[in-house]
XYZ file of C-alpha atoms in Angstrom:
351
model
C -49.117 30.093 6.919
C -47.709 32.569 4.318
C -45.620 33.751 7.436
C -44.772 30.259 8.884
C -43.319 29.512 4.914
C -41.272 32.556 4.942
C -39.829 31.567 8.222
C -39.157 27.954 7.257
C -37.415 29.352 4.243
C -35.064 31.524 6.114
C -34.184 28.759 8.389
C -33.534 26.304 5.589
C -31.354 29.034 4.119
C -29.378 29.811 7.445
C -29.122 26.071 7.819
C -27.523 25.401 4.164
C -25.126 28.419 4.751
C -24.502 26.991 7.705
C -23.593 23.700 6.338
C -21.166 25.224 3.574
C -17.534 24.483 3.672
C -15.312 26.989 4.788
C -12.198 27.653 2.643
C -9.243 30.012 2.690
C -7.913 31.192 -0.661
C -4.845 33.216 -0.966
C -4.607 35.502 -3.915
C -0.593 36.345 -5.018
C -1.844 40.136 -4.864
C -4.221 43.060 -4.242
C -7.848 42.349 -5.430
C -7.760 42.915 -9.010
C -9.002 41.739 -12.585
C -6.072 39.948 -12.372
C -8.367 37.061 -10.261
C -11.824 38.168 -11.830
C -12.919 34.745 -12.159
C -12.816 34.075 -8.358
C -14.550 37.170 -7.807
C -17.013 35.987 -10.522
C -17.258 32.831 -9.263
C -18.358 33.961 -5.628
C -20.440 37.121 -7.047
C -22.635 34.327 -8.836
C -23.083 31.905 -6.232
C -20.878 28.914 -8.033
C -18.623 28.403 -4.799
C -22.074 28.123 -3.145
C -23.229 25.584 -5.563
C -20.605 23.356 -4.744
C -21.025 23.707 -1.224
C -17.986 26.203 -0.322
C -17.734 29.346 1.255
C -14.581 30.797 -0.206
C -12.699 33.695 1.731
C -10.356 35.310 -0.211
C -7.488 36.763 1.181
C -5.441 39.265 -0.407
C -1.767 39.099 -0.286
C 0.504 41.914 -0.815
C 3.540 41.725 -0.599
C 3.718 38.046 1.160
C 4.546 34.985 -0.315
C 1.110 33.034 -0.941
C 3.431 29.781 -0.522
C 4.089 30.343 3.325
C 0.514 30.974 4.051
C -0.699 27.782 2.700
C 2.212 25.853 3.906
C 1.682 27.055 7.385
C -1.914 26.344 7.189
C -3.019 30.248 7.535
C -5.045 29.327 3.694
C -6.101 26.412 2.491
C -5.404 27.302 -1.251
C -3.593 29.833 -3.018
C -2.386 31.106 -6.410
C 0.919 31.707 -7.176
C 3.429 31.722 -10.454
C 5.286 28.247 -11.573
C 8.597 29.274 -10.441
C 7.495 30.090 -7.108
C 6.053 26.809 -6.931
C 8.780 24.726 -8.354
C 11.225 26.685 -5.902
C 9.404 26.023 -3.054
C 9.070 22.324 -3.991
C 12.981 21.830 -4.157
C 13.303 23.917 -0.670
C 11.349 20.874 0.992
C 7.587 22.953 1.171
C 5.199 19.944 0.069
C 2.738 22.296 -2.639
C 1.032 20.999 -4.999
C 0.084 22.400 -8.349
C -4.073 21.725 -9.178
C -5.118 24.094 -12.074
C -3.190 26.063 -14.613
C -5.379 29.663 -15.142
C -2.832 31.305 -17.415
C -1.529 29.540 -19.928
C 0.670 32.137 -21.292
C 3.342 34.409 -19.368
C 2.048 37.948 -19.371
C 5.795 39.080 -18.586
C 7.369 41.965 -20.259
C 10.282 44.707 -20.673
C 9.274 47.770 -21.624
C 11.681 50.597 -23.092
C 11.157 54.444 -24.563
C 11.427 53.916 -28.344
C 13.895 56.884 -28.118
C 16.315 54.868 -26.434
C 16.990 52.801 -29.862
C 16.526 49.585 -27.630
C 15.179 47.542 -30.914
C 16.320 43.595 -29.940
C 17.176 41.504 -26.430
C 20.853 42.129 -27.748
C 20.747 45.814 -27.290
C 20.169 45.075 -23.333
C 23.982 44.839 -22.773
C 25.344 47.748 -20.930
C 21.408 48.913 -19.970
C 19.726 48.916 -16.441
C 16.704 47.135 -15.916
C 14.089 47.107 -13.414
C 13.164 43.894 -11.550
C 11.010 42.637 -9.058
C 12.344 40.802 -5.959
C 11.529 37.480 -4.054
C 11.781 35.541 -7.190
C 9.837 37.426 -9.909
C 12.703 38.654 -11.429
C 13.501 35.014 -12.843
C 11.928 35.603 -16.287
C 14.040 38.759 -16.898
C 16.870 36.619 -15.818
C 16.392 33.962 -18.171
C 15.613 36.354 -21.445
C 19.247 37.625 -20.764
C 21.153 34.342 -20.286
C 19.091 33.260 -23.606
C 21.176 36.118 -24.913
C 24.446 35.195 -23.343
C 24.070 37.808 -21.109
C 25.071 38.280 -16.921
C 23.692 40.398 -14.465
C 24.162 42.654 -11.208
C 21.988 39.580 -9.675
C 24.346 36.600 -10.399
C 27.048 37.401 -7.410
C 29.495 35.473 -9.438
C 29.474 38.045 -12.490
C 32.626 40.252 -12.135
C 31.574 42.611 -14.760
C 27.665 41.875 -15.265
C 26.096 42.867 -18.857
C 23.437 44.387 -17.055
C 22.755 46.479 -14.027
C 19.238 44.883 -12.272
C 17.596 47.260 -10.567
C 15.243 46.230 -7.724
C 11.571 48.157 -7.560
C 8.017 47.665 -5.692
C 6.226 47.006 -8.584
C 5.189 50.626 -9.333
C 7.071 51.200 -12.514
C 7.089 55.168 -12.030
C 9.845 54.876 -9.070
C 12.518 53.928 -11.525
C 10.876 54.485 -15.198
C 12.881 56.083 -17.431
C 14.766 58.250 -15.221
C 16.393 55.306 -13.469
C 16.212 52.171 -15.965
C 16.184 51.829 -19.402
C 13.833 48.964 -19.805
C 11.403 47.779 -16.510
C 9.571 44.672 -15.833
C 6.108 44.892 -16.618
C 2.913 42.557 -16.729
C 1.175 42.963 -20.060
C -1.804 43.199 -17.849
C -0.913 45.826 -15.183
C 2.210 47.894 -15.406
C 2.072 48.235 -19.411
C -0.959 50.117 -18.708
C 0.326 51.922 -15.803
C 2.947 53.352 -17.722
C 0.858 54.597 -20.267
C -0.933 56.325 -17.130
C 2.351 58.254 -16.422
C 1.940 59.408 -20.103
C 4.154 57.394 -22.467
C 1.362 56.504 -24.958
C 1.671 52.793 -26.528
C 3.204 54.309 -29.703
C 6.231 55.610 -27.529
C 6.689 52.101 -26.077
C 8.551 49.591 -27.280
C 7.237 45.859 -25.466
C 9.355 43.059 -25.323
C 6.867 40.082 -24.324
C 8.970 37.213 -23.074
C 6.804 34.370 -24.277
C 7.911 36.103 -27.820
C 11.546 35.284 -27.253
C 10.830 31.529 -25.642
C 10.584 32.663 -22.094
C 6.958 31.311 -21.457
C 7.414 30.656 -17.507
C 3.540 30.281 -16.192
C 2.052 32.357 -13.755
C -1.119 32.415 -12.315
C -1.783 28.631 -10.960
C -4.232 27.495 -8.044
C -2.290 25.303 -5.339
C -2.761 24.063 -2.081
C -0.910 21.458 0.399
C -0.147 17.749 0.457
C -1.730 18.307 4.001
C -4.774 19.319 2.622
C -5.246 16.744 -0.478
C -4.325 14.224 1.867
C -6.909 15.310 4.620
C -9.394 12.376 4.387
C -12.075 14.552 6.317
C -11.437 18.149 5.545
C -12.366 20.629 8.455
C -15.106 17.790 9.640
C -17.131 18.349 6.193
C -17.803 14.549 5.794
C -15.347 15.154 2.300
C -11.132 14.595 1.619
C -9.545 17.659 0.774
C -9.023 16.391 -2.641
C -12.875 16.634 -3.190
C -12.830 19.744 -1.549
C -9.844 20.942 -4.235
C -12.001 19.556 -7.477
C -15.273 21.474 -6.040
C -13.128 24.422 -5.754
C -11.113 24.528 -9.104
C -14.660 23.591 -10.867
C -16.208 26.850 -9.436
C -13.441 28.687 -10.181
C -13.184 27.597 -13.973
C -16.926 28.253 -14.382
C -15.846 31.118 -13.032
C -13.298 32.334 -15.316
C -15.504 31.377 -18.329
C -18.447 33.540 -17.373
C -15.647 36.358 -16.720
C -13.852 35.993 -20.124
C -16.965 36.055 -21.947
C -18.546 38.918 -20.117
C -15.600 40.951 -19.210
C -17.672 44.061 -18.722
C -19.786 42.747 -16.035
C -16.288 41.400 -14.603
C -15.101 44.361 -13.966
C -18.228 45.613 -12.496
C -17.921 42.930 -10.137
C -13.960 43.011 -9.401
C -14.247 47.059 -8.888
C -15.991 46.870 -4.887
C -13.597 44.142 -4.214
C -10.864 46.551 -5.414
C -7.632 47.176 -3.725
C -5.287 50.072 -3.924
C -3.211 49.477 -6.576
C -6.837 49.287 -9.145
C -6.094 52.752 -10.199
C -2.840 52.220 -11.893
C -0.260 54.949 -11.967
C -0.014 58.593 -13.522
C -2.460 61.913 -12.856
C -5.259 59.795 -15.662
C -5.532 56.822 -12.989
C -8.805 55.486 -13.275
C -9.957 51.992 -11.630
C -12.710 51.433 -13.970
C -10.485 52.244 -16.852
C -7.296 50.311 -15.355
C -8.952 47.188 -14.895
C -11.098 47.113 -18.090
C -7.608 47.095 -19.445
C -6.556 44.548 -17.301
C -9.184 41.904 -17.616
C -9.003 42.509 -21.378
C -5.468 41.540 -20.921
C -5.684 38.439 -18.835
C -8.543 37.165 -21.038
C -6.063 36.603 -23.876
C -3.716 34.582 -21.276
C -6.275 32.519 -20.009
C -7.400 31.827 -23.460
C -3.714 31.304 -24.765
C -2.912 27.442 -26.079
C -4.232 26.314 -28.887
C -3.628 22.742 -27.875
C -5.670 23.365 -24.880
C -9.067 24.526 -26.564
C -11.937 22.854 -24.537
C -9.335 22.155 -21.772
C -9.128 25.294 -19.093
C -7.458 25.073 -15.772
C -5.327 21.931 -17.407
C -1.130 22.242 -16.765
C 0.152 21.266 -20.299
C 2.564 18.672 -19.949
C 4.708 19.738 -23.004
C 4.758 23.610 -21.283
C 5.412 22.231 -17.779
C 8.077 20.267 -19.044
C 9.878 22.907 -20.859
C 9.485 25.400 -17.722
C 11.225 22.758 -15.749
C 14.429 22.488 -18.144
C 14.306 26.143 -18.388
C 14.674 26.347 -14.491
C 16.814 23.977 -14.520
C 19.304 25.199 -17.475
C 19.151 28.787 -15.039
C 20.528 26.821 -12.395
C 17.293 27.740 -9.924
C 16.243 24.020 -10.092
C 18.663 21.627 -9.656
C 16.640 18.724 -10.717
C 13.353 17.856 -11.684
C 10.447 18.394 -9.355
C 8.948 15.649 -7.598
C 6.101 13.559 -9.470
C 3.792 14.959 -6.514
C 4.675 18.436 -7.442
C 1.476 18.484 -9.604
C -1.639 16.360 -9.524
C -3.353 15.926 -12.342
C -6.821 13.989 -10.746
C -7.848 17.422 -9.012
C -8.410 18.750 -12.479
C -9.861 15.478 -14.006
C -12.205 15.636 -10.918
C -13.307 18.513 -11.633
C -14.017 19.032 -15.249
C -14.532 14.864 -16.219
C -11.956 14.925 -18.361
C -9.060 12.729 -18.692
C -5.569 15.328 -18.368
C -3.074 13.093 -20.635
């Protein structure tokens, strides 16, 4: 009888696994603690508890916007500038949850360079990332009435922009005076190159009013309007809400249990996990990263208790900033953000 009961239990487990809705989530970059909440949600069974079998697709240098729009992936993570510019170009992508509430973008210089304030950037070389990731640096320069070589209309740009592919060791400090760096990633990579924090000056874009939001969750109108997502009997919006609910639960756990979260991330880690330099260490770099992304997740006192919510005021400020830069030509359509998904996921009202 015990043997039959065991077989029955195994069969019921197989059946329930088969009944899970297959969902593909496209990450903006290689697996690392930047996405810790998602890995924790999978490891802890939070997705499965919502009836989902979530597969992560690491992106590398490819745009998550394209994979979601083409249907290669159902959902994705990206930065708000990517999302809004894609929408402006006619791509029907929709914001459903805001993971990071504060920008982690910085520009880093050596203290020995005597660059002490943004006004000192004039005449300097700045390392920037391609494919739209340069916008925070451009916005910061524009705020201080400086042009860069990225602007083809600037005959004599104030700043020379040097595009580099996300590894600061390629350009810093020999080829640039300042380099783009996320608080949770490249800052620690620079430390790994032998430049301790007391030798660095870090200009956080958010400290200067340039708070262009980063990691968010999005999908396509096609998915949200699907009345029977992958023949699951659930609508695309219901699946989106379940995905957001489980993801936020994973993020809450990761932030409160950072050491364990890092241990969950490490087996999934990509080739960027070790950081840079001779002292590069995967566990050390991911521990730094987890600590810093937790600050971005918990940022924003007006959102206390409302993780995952896109603050309407911050969103409006982002749109205005991008319009002032000329990156956006007009206000995005209302359908660009679907607050109802977050409301379904949390049982709260967004506004």
